[in-house]
């Protein structure tokens, strides 16, 4: 039995996070500079069903049998075996490596699920179709997130810019012109489930107010989709600023995120916003390519722990 490997990119949400949980659309793009890689090799000396797992980014070195069923890696393996109706895998070793920061809104959890699903199903001789890969990863996202919208597993599985609406068929977005983003990390890890849970409570207390905020985000997302499809990239900047203001009103921003957003705009970005769950994690700034380095440097000087510059291409 040969070895199999698969990789999955990181992702960033351009517009619409949080409101997407409430049925509004959102736009996300893959970030190819960061990725998860899963490699499966047969282990002729192991017992059937034994999967020796190594995942240095989460300090994991264990056999599958030692992990609780709700561990995301155990859950993804279980999801793949169930989908393929295979009671236990032949003994093997699974090594997962990642350059995607954890709990930073860059899709690390979904990317692990997707890389493992693709590598394991190929190893078992039955590579799963993308739709199934995405739905297995979605089940595991529920462990990470509580009530995920499904945007992370969708954009990472299809590895293309997407316009996502819960329960609707996936729509990829055709870019007419490339655009450049600087992604900056606050260095503060922020579990998505906490921000999503707090917002849920706030929405329950004042549903009318929050529904209006979510609808306004939905309008921004639709305008952004048009701008991307028409190649009017510069229009995305002000739309990002507006989306950030609405996220501030939803109380999912933080002083650090607001600071980095202000710095980016003051240093020449066309617009900026938090991205993902908020509270910590990352913000994004839309920049002219010529300004990318100076905006990234300004963000590092202002306290960002890391920046990634990515050009979203046609
Ligand atoms: O995984 P993150 O941190 O990019 O956040 C996900 C985006 C939310 O809209 C906040 C939650 C969701 O499931 O869509």
Short mmCIF file of C-alpha atoms and ligand atoms in Angstrom, two decimals:
data_model
loop_
_atom_site.label_atom_id
_atom_site.label_comp_id
_atom_site.label_asym_id
_atom_site.label_seq_id
_atom_site.Cartn_x
_atom_site.Cartn_y
_atom_site.Cartn_z
CA UNK A 1 0.00 0.00 0.00
CA UNK A 2 1.60 3.31 -1.03
CA UNK A 3 1.67 6.55 1.02
CA UNK A 4 -0.81 9.32 0.31
CA UNK A 5 -0.64 13.02 1.04
CA UNK A 6 -3.03 15.95 0.65
CA UNK A 7 -2.84 19.62 1.49
CA UNK A 8 -5.42 22.31 2.25
CA UNK A 9 -4.95 26.10 2.25
CA UNK A 10 -5.81 28.64 4.92
CA UNK A 11 -8.69 31.03 4.36
CA UNK A 12 -9.75 34.52 5.18
CA UNK A 13 -13.26 35.96 5.34
CA UNK A 14 -13.43 39.13 3.23
CA UNK A 15 -16.94 40.20 4.17
CA UNK A 16 -19.89 38.95 6.16
CA UNK A 17 -18.53 37.03 9.18
CA UNK A 18 -21.02 36.53 12.01
CA UNK A 19 -23.98 37.77 9.94
CA UNK A 20 -23.45 34.62 7.84
CA UNK A 21 -24.45 32.50 10.86
CA UNK A 22 -27.86 34.27 10.68
CA UNK A 23 -28.47 33.51 7.00
CA UNK A 24 -26.76 36.50 5.38
CA UNK A 25 -24.20 35.95 2.59
CA UNK A 26 -20.45 36.17 3.12
CA UNK A 27 -17.36 36.16 0.90
CA UNK A 28 -14.23 34.16 1.70
CA UNK A 29 -11.02 33.44 -0.21
CA UNK A 30 -8.31 30.79 0.17
CA UNK A 31 -4.87 31.87 1.38
CA UNK A 32 -2.37 29.61 -0.35
CA UNK A 33 0.77 30.83 1.45
CA UNK A 34 -0.30 28.95 4.55
CA UNK A 35 -1.40 25.34 4.50
CA UNK A 36 -1.93 22.04 6.25
CA UNK A 37 -0.37 18.88 4.90
CA UNK A 38 -1.48 15.36 5.87
CA UNK A 39 0.63 12.31 4.97
CA UNK A 40 -0.50 8.74 5.53
CA UNK A 41 1.95 5.86 5.34
CA UNK A 42 1.18 2.18 5.90
CA UNK A 43 2.48 0.69 9.14
CA UNK A 44 3.05 -3.01 8.43
CA UNK A 45 3.91 -3.65 12.08
CA UNK A 46 0.77 -2.07 13.55
CA UNK A 47 -2.48 -3.79 14.52
CA UNK A 48 -5.51 -3.26 12.26
CA UNK A 49 -7.29 -0.04 13.26
CA UNK A 50 -4.16 1.50 14.75
CA UNK A 51 -3.44 4.99 13.41
CA UNK A 52 -0.37 6.59 14.92
CA UNK A 53 -0.96 10.31 14.75
CA UNK A 54 1.70 13.02 14.88
CA UNK A 55 0.63 16.67 14.75
CA UNK A 56 3.49 18.87 16.03
CA UNK A 57 1.49 22.15 15.78
CA UNK A 58 -0.81 20.94 18.56
CA UNK A 59 1.84 18.84 20.36
CA UNK A 60 -0.01 15.65 19.55
CA UNK A 61 1.66 12.29 19.36
CA UNK A 62 -0.82 9.48 20.08
CA UNK A 63 -2.54 6.43 18.73
CA UNK A 64 -6.12 6.96 17.55
CA UNK A 65 -7.30 4.62 20.33
CA UNK A 66 -5.93 7.06 22.96
CA UNK A 67 -7.96 10.04 21.71
CA UNK A 68 -11.45 10.81 23.02
CA UNK A 69 -14.15 10.42 20.34
CA UNK A 70 -14.80 14.18 20.39
CA UNK A 71 -11.17 15.05 19.60
CA UNK A 72 -11.39 16.80 16.20
CA UNK A 73 -8.80 14.47 14.61
CA UNK A 74 -10.52 11.35 15.98
CA UNK A 75 -13.84 12.77 14.77
CA UNK A 76 -12.56 13.41 11.25
CA UNK A 77 -11.10 9.90 10.96
CA UNK A 78 -14.38 8.47 12.22
CA UNK A 79 -16.30 10.60 9.68
CA UNK A 80 -14.18 9.30 6.80
CA UNK A 81 -14.43 5.64 7.87
CA UNK A 82 -18.22 5.93 8.29
CA UNK A 83 -18.62 7.64 4.90
CA UNK A 84 -16.64 4.83 3.26
CA UNK A 85 -18.39 2.15 5.35
CA UNK A 86 -14.99 0.80 6.47
CA UNK A 87 -15.10 -0.43 10.09
CA UNK A 88 -11.36 0.05 10.70
CA UNK A 89 -8.43 1.32 8.68
CA UNK A 90 -5.38 -0.82 7.97
CA UNK A 91 -2.59 0.09 10.41
CA UNK A 92 -0.98 3.35 9.33
CA UNK A 93 0.79 6.50 10.45
CA UNK A 94 -0.78 9.93 9.97
CA UNK A 95 1.46 12.99 10.10
CA UNK A 96 -0.15 16.41 10.03
CA UNK A 97 1.94 19.55 9.64
CA UNK A 98 0.62 23.08 9.40
CA UNK A 99 1.79 26.61 8.78
CA UNK A 100 -1.69 28.01 9.57
CA UNK A 101 -1.80 29.76 12.96
CA UNK A 102 -4.31 28.10 15.31
CA UNK A 103 -7.42 29.97 16.58
CA UNK A 104 -6.66 33.03 14.48
CA UNK A 105 -9.55 33.04 11.99
CA UNK A 106 -7.42 31.51 9.25
CA UNK A 107 -9.26 28.23 9.01
CA UNK A 108 -6.68 25.95 10.67
CA UNK A 109 -9.28 23.52 12.07
CA UNK A 110 -11.15 23.12 8.78
CA UNK A 111 -7.89 22.79 6.82
CA UNK A 112 -6.75 19.93 9.09
CA UNK A 113 -10.10 18.18 8.59
CA UNK A 114 -9.98 18.59 4.82
CA UNK A 115 -6.35 17.55 4.35
CA UNK A 116 -6.88 14.46 6.56
CA UNK A 117 -10.15 13.53 4.81
CA UNK A 118 -8.56 13.74 1.38
CA UNK A 119 -5.38 11.88 2.34
CA UNK A 120 -7.19 9.14 4.30
CA UNK A 121 -9.90 8.48 1.72
CA UNK A 122 -7.24 8.26 -1.02
CA UNK A 123 -5.16 5.92 1.18
CA UNK A 124 -8.24 3.72 1.58
CA UNK A 125 -8.64 3.61 -2.19
CA UNK A 126 -11.83 5.66 -2.38
CA UNK A 127 -11.07 9.40 -2.75
CA UNK A 128 -14.19 11.26 -1.67
CA UNK A 129 -15.88 13.90 -3.88
CA UNK A 130 -15.45 17.53 -2.79
CA UNK A 131 -19.05 17.86 -1.60
CA UNK A 132 -18.59 14.93 0.77
CA UNK A 133 -15.17 16.18 1.95
CA UNK A 134 -16.79 19.50 2.83
CA UNK A 135 -19.74 17.92 4.65
CA UNK A 136 -17.53 15.63 6.76
CA UNK A 137 -15.38 18.64 7.71
CA UNK A 138 -18.54 20.61 8.56
CA UNK A 139 -19.51 17.99 11.15
CA UNK A 140 -16.12 18.43 12.81
CA UNK A 141 -16.41 22.24 12.63
CA UNK A 142 -19.34 21.82 15.02
CA UNK A 143 -16.85 20.57 17.64
CA UNK A 144 -14.60 23.61 17.07
CA UNK A 145 -17.31 26.25 16.70
CA UNK A 146 -20.60 25.14 18.20
CA UNK A 147 -22.86 26.52 15.45
CA UNK A 148 -20.66 27.02 12.40
CA UNK A 149 -22.09 28.54 9.23
CA UNK A 150 -20.08 26.17 7.04
CA UNK A 151 -18.09 28.91 5.29
CA UNK A 152 -14.65 27.66 6.45
CA UNK A 153 -15.02 24.08 5.26
CA UNK A 154 -16.58 25.26 1.98
CA UNK A 155 -13.92 27.80 0.93
CA UNK A 156 -11.06 25.50 1.96
CA UNK A 157 -12.51 22.43 0.23
CA UNK A 158 -13.12 24.26 -3.06
CA UNK A 159 -9.98 26.39 -2.70
CA UNK A 160 -11.56 29.25 -4.68
CA UNK A 161 -13.14 32.61 -3.77
CA UNK A 162 -16.72 31.89 -2.74
CA UNK A 163 -19.98 33.71 -2.09
CA UNK A 164 -21.52 31.67 0.68
CA UNK A 165 -25.03 31.55 2.05
CA UNK A 166 -26.13 28.92 4.55
CA UNK A 167 -28.13 26.13 2.97
CA UNK A 168 -27.64 27.47 -0.58
CA UNK A 169 -25.58 25.77 -3.33
CA UNK A 170 -21.99 26.94 -3.35
CA UNK A 171 -21.25 29.90 -5.66
CA UNK A 172 -17.68 30.60 -6.74
CA UNK A 173 -16.82 34.22 -7.55
CA UNK A 174 -15.13 35.09 -10.83
CA UNK A 175 -12.61 37.85 -10.25
CA UNK A 176 -12.17 40.38 -13.03
CA UNK A 177 -9.06 41.89 -11.49
CA UNK A 178 -6.66 40.72 -8.78
CA UNK A 179 -6.43 42.51 -5.44
CA UNK A 180 -3.93 42.49 -2.62
CA UNK A 181 -4.56 42.04 1.07
CA UNK A 182 -2.32 42.42 4.07
CA UNK A 183 -3.45 40.09 6.85
CA UNK A 184 -2.21 41.05 10.32
CA UNK A 185 -2.42 38.95 13.47
CA UNK A 186 -3.16 40.59 16.82
CA UNK A 187 -1.41 37.62 18.43
CA UNK A 188 -4.45 37.18 20.65
CA UNK A 189 -6.01 33.75 20.30
CA UNK A 190 -9.77 33.97 20.17
CA UNK A 191 -11.97 30.87 20.21
CA UNK A 192 -14.67 31.31 17.60
CA UNK A 193 -17.30 29.59 19.76
CA UNK A 194 -17.00 32.30 22.45
CA UNK A 195 -17.54 35.26 20.11
CA UNK A 196 -20.33 33.44 18.28
CA UNK A 197 -21.97 32.49 21.62
CA UNK A 198 -21.79 36.03 23.03
CA UNK A 199 -23.30 37.45 19.87
CA UNK A 200 -26.05 34.85 20.01
CA UNK A 201 -26.98 36.00 23.52
CA UNK A 202 -26.94 39.65 22.44
CA UNK A 203 -29.17 38.79 19.45
CA UNK A 204 -31.62 36.94 21.71
CA UNK A 205 -31.84 40.01 23.96
CA UNK A 206 -32.35 42.48 21.05
CA UNK A 207 -33.29 40.51 17.93
CA UNK A 208 -34.60 43.50 15.95
CA UNK A 209 -31.47 45.56 16.44
CA UNK A 210 -29.12 42.71 15.53
CA UNK A 211 -31.21 41.56 12.56
CA UNK A 212 -30.86 45.10 11.15
CA UNK A 213 -27.09 44.96 11.62
CA UNK A 214 -26.96 41.55 9.92
CA UNK A 215 -29.08 42.79 7.00
CA UNK A 216 -26.78 45.80 6.54
CA UNK A 217 -23.82 43.40 6.39
CA UNK A 218 -25.69 41.35 3.77
CA UNK A 219 -26.10 44.48 1.59
CA UNK A 220 -22.36 45.18 1.89
CA UNK A 221 -21.54 41.60 0.86
CA UNK A 222 -23.74 41.86 -2.24
CA UNK A 223 -22.12 45.18 -3.23
CA UNK A 224 -18.67 43.63 -2.69
CA UNK A 225 -19.54 40.66 -4.90
CA UNK A 226 -20.56 43.02 -7.71
CA UNK A 227 -17.42 45.09 -7.29
CA UNK A 228 -15.22 41.96 -7.46
CA UNK A 229 -17.04 40.61 -10.51
CA UNK A 230 -16.83 43.96 -12.29
CA UNK A 231 -13.17 44.49 -11.45
CA UNK A 232 -13.96 47.62 -9.37
CA UNK A 233 -11.51 46.56 -6.73
CA UNK A 234 -11.07 50.03 -5.18
CA UNK A 235 -14.75 49.96 -4.13
CA UNK A 236 -13.93 47.12 -1.72
CA UNK A 237 -12.00 49.46 0.59
CA UNK A 238 -14.91 51.63 1.80
CA UNK A 239 -17.08 48.50 1.98
CA UNK A 240 -14.52 46.93 4.34
CA UNK A 241 -14.58 50.06 6.52
CA UNK A 242 -18.39 49.89 6.71
CA UNK A 243 -18.36 46.16 7.48
CA UNK A 244 -15.87 46.77 10.30
CA UNK A 245 -18.11 49.47 11.82
CA UNK A 246 -20.99 47.01 11.88
CA UNK A 247 -18.79 44.35 13.53
CA UNK A 248 -17.86 46.94 16.17
CA UNK A 249 -21.58 47.50 16.79
CA UNK A 250 -21.98 43.72 17.19
CA UNK A 251 -19.28 43.95 19.90
CA UNK A 252 -17.02 41.37 18.28
CA UNK A 253 -14.08 43.74 17.72
CA UNK A 254 -11.44 44.65 20.31
CA UNK A 255 -9.18 47.64 21.05
CA UNK A 256 -6.25 45.86 19.36
CA UNK A 257 -8.23 45.08 16.22
CA UNK A 258 -9.61 48.64 16.05
CA UNK A 259 -6.09 50.00 16.51
CA UNK A 260 -4.66 47.90 13.66
CA UNK A 261 -7.59 48.82 11.40
CA UNK A 262 -6.99 52.56 12.08
CA UNK A 263 -3.24 52.24 11.51
CA UNK A 264 -3.72 50.40 8.20
CA UNK A 265 -6.05 53.08 6.86
CA UNK A 266 -3.84 55.91 8.16
CA UNK A 267 -0.86 54.32 6.37
CA UNK A 268 -2.52 54.15 2.98
CA UNK A 269 -4.69 51.01 2.94
CA UNK A 270 -7.85 51.41 0.83
CA UNK A 271 -9.93 49.92 3.65
CA UNK A 272 -9.59 47.51 6.56
CA UNK A 273 -11.63 45.31 8.88
CA UNK A 274 -11.36 42.50 11.36
CA UNK A 275 -11.70 39.07 9.76
CA UNK A 276 -13.20 35.93 11.26
CA UNK A 277 -14.61 35.64 14.74
CA UNK A 278 -12.99 38.84 16.07
CA UNK A 279 -12.02 39.75 19.66
CA UNK A 280 -8.48 38.71 18.63
CA UNK A 281 -7.18 36.83 15.64
CA UNK A 282 -6.63 38.71 12.41
CA UNK A 283 -7.57 41.86 10.56
CA UNK A 284 -7.24 42.45 6.83
CA UNK A 285 -6.32 45.56 4.87
CA UNK A 286 -6.91 46.08 1.16
CA UNK A 287 -3.84 47.68 -0.38
CA UNK A 288 -2.39 48.75 -3.70
CA UNK A 289 0.41 46.24 -4.36
CA UNK A 290 2.98 49.05 -4.14
CA UNK A 291 1.82 49.85 -0.59
CA UNK A 292 1.77 46.28 0.74
CA UNK A 293 5.21 46.36 2.36
CA UNK A 294 4.78 49.74 4.04
CA UNK A 295 1.31 48.88 5.40
CA UNK A 296 2.60 45.50 6.66
CA UNK A 297 5.54 47.22 8.38
CA UNK A 298 3.24 49.82 9.96
CA UNK A 299 1.03 47.04 11.31
CA UNK A 300 4.04 45.21 12.80
CA UNK A 301 5.21 48.48 14.37
CA UNK A 302 1.71 48.90 15.84
CA UNK A 303 1.87 45.53 17.59
CA UNK A 304 0.81 42.92 15.02
CA UNK A 305 2.70 39.69 15.67
CA UNK A 306 2.75 38.55 12.04
CA UNK A 307 1.60 39.72 8.64
CA UNK A 308 0.85 37.79 5.48
CA UNK A 309 0.49 39.56 2.14
CA UNK A 310 -1.66 37.70 -0.35
CA UNK A 311 -2.88 38.58 -3.82
CA UNK A 312 -6.29 37.17 -4.66
CA UNK A 313 -6.13 36.24 -8.33
CA UNK A 314 -8.50 35.58 -11.17
O1 LIG B 1 -13.27 30.56 11.94
P1 LIG B 1 -13.27 32.06 11.98
O2 LIG B 1 -12.61 32.62 13.16
O3 LIG B 1 -12.83 32.63 10.68
O4 LIG B 1 -14.76 32.57 12.18
C1 LIG B 1 -15.79 32.04 11.50
C2 LIG B 1 -16.71 33.10 11.07
C3 LIG B 1 -17.99 33.25 11.85
O5 LIG B 1 -18.89 33.87 10.94
C4 LIG B 1 -17.76 34.16 13.03
C5 LIG B 1 -18.56 31.94 12.33
C6 LIG B 1 -19.08 31.04 11.22
O6 LIG B 1 -19.27 29.86 11.51
O7 LIG B 1 -19.31 31.49 10.10
#
